[in-house]
Amino acid sequence: MLLIPHRGDDPDETVLPDDYRKVLAIVRAADGSVQVRTVGEELGLEVAVRGKLEPLRAKMTKLADRGWLHKRPDGRFTPGGS
């Protein structure tokens, strides 16, 4: 069983760990696409230290790979699905 399941036709976010749900909420609340740095700021991470953002970038990419988010070619993220 996957920790982060693929998004289905009737997505139930409660299957996601809390930290992933927080990321989804931040991306959805944004006006347009967001950078990893912006999400990190909202989460209270030390965004000035690049290494602190890499685990967050990995989470956001995993959410995009599974259909919960969409990763644009410029590296920004938008809500996934329709």
Coordinates of N, CA, C and O in Angstrom, one line a residue:
M1 N 0.8 -1.2 0.0 CA 0.0 0.0 0.0 C 0.9 1.2 0.0 O 1.9 1.3 0.7
L2 N 0.5 2.2 -0.8 CA 1.3 3.5 -0.9 C 0.9 4.4 0.2 O -0.3 4.5 0.6
L3 N 1.9 5.1 0.8 CA 1.7 6.1 1.8 C 0.9 7.3 1.2 O -0.1 7.8 1.8
I4 N 1.2 7.6 -0.1 CA 0.5 8.7 -0.8 C -0.1 8.0 -2.0 O 0.5 7.7 -3.0
P5 N -1.4 7.7 -1.9 CA -2.1 7.0 -3.0 C -2.4 7.9 -4.2 O -2.3 9.1 -4.1
H6 N -2.6 7.2 -5.3 CA -3.0 8.0 -6.5 C -4.3 8.6 -6.3 O -5.2 8.1 -5.6
R7 N -4.5 9.8 -6.9 CA -5.8 10.5 -6.7 C -6.8 9.8 -7.7 O -6.5 9.6 -8.8
G8 N -7.9 9.4 -7.2 CA -9.0 8.7 -7.9 C -10.0 9.7 -8.4 O -9.9 10.9 -8.3
D9 N -11.1 9.2 -9.0 CA -12.2 10.0 -9.5 C -12.9 10.7 -8.3 O -13.5 11.7 -8.5
D10 N -13.0 10.0 -7.2 CA -13.6 10.6 -6.0 C -12.5 10.8 -4.9 O -12.5 9.9 -4.0
P11 N -11.7 11.8 -5.0 CA -10.5 11.9 -4.1 C -11.0 12.1 -2.7 O -11.8 13.0 -2.4
D12 N -10.4 11.4 -1.8 CA -10.6 11.5 -0.4 C -9.3 11.9 0.3 O -8.5 11.0 0.5
E13 N -9.1 13.2 0.6 CA -7.9 13.7 1.1 C -7.5 13.1 2.5 O -6.4 13.1 2.9
T14 N -8.5 12.5 3.2 CA -8.3 12.0 4.5 C -7.3 10.8 4.5 O -6.8 10.4 5.5
V15 N -7.1 10.2 3.3 CA -6.2 9.1 3.1 C -4.7 9.6 3.2 O -3.8 8.8 3.3
L16 N -4.5 10.9 3.0 CA -3.2 11.5 3.0 C -2.7 11.8 4.4 O -3.5 12.2 5.3
P17 N -1.4 11.7 4.7 CA -0.9 12.2 6.0 C -1.1 13.7 6.2 O -1.3 14.4 5.2
D18 N -1.2 14.1 7.4 CA -1.5 15.5 7.7 C -0.6 16.5 7.0 O -1.1 17.5 6.5
D19 N 0.7 16.2 7.0 CA 1.6 17.2 6.4 C 1.3 17.4 4.9 O 1.4 18.5 4.4
Y20 N 0.9 16.3 4.2 CA 0.6 16.4 2.8 C -0.8 17.2 2.6 O -0.9 17.9 1.7
R21 N -1.7 17.0 3.5 CA -3.0 17.7 3.4 C -2.7 19.2 3.6 O -3.4 20.0 3.0
K22 N -1.8 19.6 4.5 CA -1.5 21.0 4.7 C -0.9 21.6 3.4 O -1.3 22.7 3.1
V23 N 0.0 20.9 2.8 CA 0.5 21.3 1.5 C -0.6 21.6 0.5 O -0.6 22.6 -0.2
L24 N -1.5 20.6 0.3 CA -2.6 20.7 -0.6 C -3.4 22.0 -0.3 O -3.8 22.7 -1.2
A25 N -3.7 22.2 1.0 CA -4.5 23.4 1.4 C -3.8 24.7 1.0 O -4.5 25.6 0.5
I26 N -2.5 24.8 1.2 CA -1.8 26.0 0.9 C -1.8 26.2 -0.6 O -2.1 27.3 -1.1
V27 N -1.6 25.2 -1.4 CA -1.6 25.3 -2.9 C -3.0 25.7 -3.4 O -3.1 26.6 -4.2
R28 N -4.0 25.1 -2.8 CA -5.4 25.5 -3.2 C -5.8 26.9 -2.8 O -6.5 27.6 -3.6
A29 N -5.3 27.4 -1.7 CA -5.6 28.7 -1.2 C -4.9 29.8 -2.0 O -5.3 31.0 -2.0
A30 N -3.8 29.4 -2.7 CA -3.0 30.4 -3.4 C -3.8 31.0 -4.6 O -4.6 30.3 -5.2
D31 N -3.5 32.2 -5.0 CA -4.0 32.8 -6.2 C -3.1 32.5 -7.3 O -2.2 33.2 -7.6
G32 N -3.3 31.4 -8.0 CA -2.5 31.0 -9.1 C -1.5 29.9 -8.7 O -1.7 29.2 -7.7
S33 N -0.4 29.8 -9.5 CA 0.6 28.7 -9.2 C 1.5 29.2 -8.1 O 1.6 30.4 -7.8
V34 N 2.1 28.3 -7.4 CA 3.0 28.6 -6.3 C 4.3 27.9 -6.4 O 4.4 26.8 -7.0
Q35 N 5.4 28.5 -5.8 CA 6.7 28.0 -5.8 C 6.8 27.2 -4.5 O 6.1 27.4 -3.5
V36 N 7.7 26.3 -4.4 CA 8.0 25.5 -3.2 C 8.3 26.5 -2.1 O 7.9 26.3 -0.9
R37 N 9.1 27.5 -2.4 CA 9.5 28.5 -1.3 C 8.3 29.1 -0.7 O 8.2 29.3 0.6
T38 N 7.3 29.4 -1.4 CA 6.0 30.0 -0.9 C 5.3 29.1 0.1 O 4.9 29.5 1.1
V39 N 5.2 27.8 -0.3 CA 4.6 26.8 0.6 C 5.5 26.7 1.8 O 4.9 26.6 2.9
G40 N 6.8 26.7 1.7 CA 7.7 26.6 2.8 C 7.5 27.7 3.8 O 7.5 27.5 5.0
E41 N 7.3 28.9 3.3 CA 7.1 30.1 4.1 C 5.8 29.9 4.9 O 5.8 30.2 6.1
E42 N 4.8 29.4 4.3 CA 3.5 29.2 4.9 C 3.6 28.2 6.0 O 2.9 28.2 7.0
L43 N 4.5 27.2 5.8 CA 4.6 26.1 6.8 C 5.6 26.5 7.9 O 5.8 25.7 8.8
G44 N 6.3 27.7 7.8 CA 7.2 28.1 8.8 C 8.6 27.5 8.7 O 9.4 27.5 9.6
L45 N 9.0 27.0 7.5 CA 10.3 26.5 7.3 C 11.3 27.6 7.0 O 11.0 28.7 6.7
E46 N 12.6 27.2 7.3 CA 13.7 28.2 7.0 C 14.0 28.2 5.5 O 14.8 27.4 5.0
V47 N 13.3 29.1 4.8 CA 13.4 29.1 3.3 C 14.7 29.6 2.8 O 15.0 29.4 1.6
A48 N 15.4 30.3 3.6 CA 16.7 30.9 3.2 C 17.7 29.8 3.0 O 18.7 30.0 2.3
V49 N 17.5 28.7 3.7 CA 18.4 27.5 3.6 C 17.9 26.5 2.5 O 16.9 25.9 2.8
R50 N 18.5 26.5 1.4 CA 18.0 25.7 0.3 C 17.7 24.2 0.7 O 16.7 23.6 0.3
G51 N 18.6 23.6 1.5 CA 18.5 22.2 1.9 C 17.2 22.0 2.7 O 16.7 20.9 2.7
K52 N 16.7 23.0 3.3 CA 15.5 22.9 4.1 C 14.2 22.7 3.2 O 13.2 22.2 3.6
L53 N 14.3 23.2 2.0 CA 13.2 23.1 1.1 C 13.1 21.8 0.3 O 12.1 21.4 -0.3
E54 N 14.3 21.1 0.2 CA 14.3 19.9 -0.6 C 13.3 18.8 -0.2 O 12.7 18.2 -1.0
P55 N 13.2 18.5 1.1 CA 12.2 17.5 1.5 C 10.8 18.0 1.1 O 9.9 17.1 0.7
L56 N 10.5 19.3 1.2 CA 9.2 19.8 0.8 C 9.0 19.6 -0.7 O 7.9 19.2 -1.2
R57 N 10.0 20.0 -1.4 CA 9.9 19.8 -2.9 C 9.6 18.3 -3.3 O 8.8 18.0 -4.2
A58 N 10.3 17.4 -2.5 CA 10.0 16.0 -2.8 C 8.6 15.6 -2.5 O 7.9 14.9 -3.3
K59 N 8.0 16.1 -1.4 CA 6.6 15.9 -1.1 C 5.7 16.4 -2.2 O 4.7 15.7 -2.6
M60 N 5.9 17.6 -2.6 CA 5.1 18.3 -3.6 C 5.2 17.5 -4.9 O 4.2 17.3 -5.6
T61 N 6.4 17.1 -5.3 CA 6.6 16.3 -6.5 C 5.8 15.0 -6.4 O 5.2 14.5 -7.4
K62 N 5.9 14.3 -5.3 CA 5.2 13.1 -5.1 C 3.7 13.3 -5.2 O 3.0 12.5 -5.9
L63 N 3.2 14.4 -4.6 CA 1.7 14.7 -4.8 C 1.4 14.9 -6.3 O 0.3 14.5 -6.7
A64 N 2.3 15.6 -7.0 CA 2.1 15.8 -8.4 C 2.1 14.5 -9.2 O 1.3 14.2 -10.1
D65 N 3.1 13.6 -8.9 CA 3.2 12.3 -9.5 C 1.9 11.5 -9.4 O 1.6 10.7 -10.2
R66 N 1.3 11.7 -8.2 CA 0.1 10.9 -7.9 C -1.2 11.6 -8.3 O -2.3 11.1 -8.0
G67 N -1.1 12.8 -8.9 CA -2.3 13.5 -9.4 C -3.0 14.5 -8.4 O -4.0 15.1 -8.8
W68 N -2.5 14.6 -7.2 CA -3.0 15.5 -6.3 C -2.7 17.0 -6.6 O -3.5 17.9 -6.3
L69 N -1.5 17.2 -7.2 CA -1.1 18.5 -7.6 C -0.6 18.4 -9.1 O -0.5 17.3 -9.6
H70 N -0.5 19.5 -9.7 CA 0.1 19.6 -11.1 C 1.4 20.4 -11.0 O 1.4 21.5 -10.5
K71 N 2.5 19.8 -11.5 CA 3.7 20.5 -11.6 C 3.9 21.1 -13.0 O 4.0 20.3 -14.0
R72 N 4.0 22.4 -13.1 CA 4.2 23.0 -14.3 C 5.7 23.0 -14.8 O 6.6 22.7 -14.0
P73 N 5.9 23.2 -16.1 CA 7.3 23.2 -16.6 C 8.2 24.2 -15.9 O 9.4 23.9 -15.8
D74 N 7.7 25.3 -15.4 CA 8.5 26.3 -14.7 C 8.8 25.9 -13.2 O 9.4 26.6 -12.5
G75 N 8.3 24.7 -12.8 CA 8.6 24.3 -11.4 C 7.6 24.7 -10.4 O 7.7 24.3 -9.2
R76 N 6.6 25.4 -10.8 CA 5.5 25.9 -9.9 C 4.5 24.8 -9.8 O 4.4 23.9 -10.7
F77 N 3.6 24.9 -8.8 CA 2.6 23.9 -8.6 C 1.2 24.5 -8.6 O 1.1 25.7 -8.1
T78 N 0.2 23.8 -9.1 CA -1.2 24.2 -9.0 C -2.0 23.0 -8.5 O -1.5 21.8 -8.5
P79 N -3.2 23.2 -8.1 CA -4.0 22.1 -7.7 C -4.2 21.1 -8.8 O -4.3 21.4 -10.0
G80 N -4.2 19.8 -8.5 CA -4.4 18.7 -9.5 C -5.8 18.3 -9.7 O -6.7 18.8 -9.0
G81 N -6.0 17.5 -10.7 CA -7.4 17.0 -10.9 C -8.2 18.0 -11.6 O -7.7 19.1 -12.0
S82 N -9.5 17.7 -11.7 CA -10.4 18.7 -12.4 C -11.4 19.2 -11.4 O -11.5 18.7 -10.3

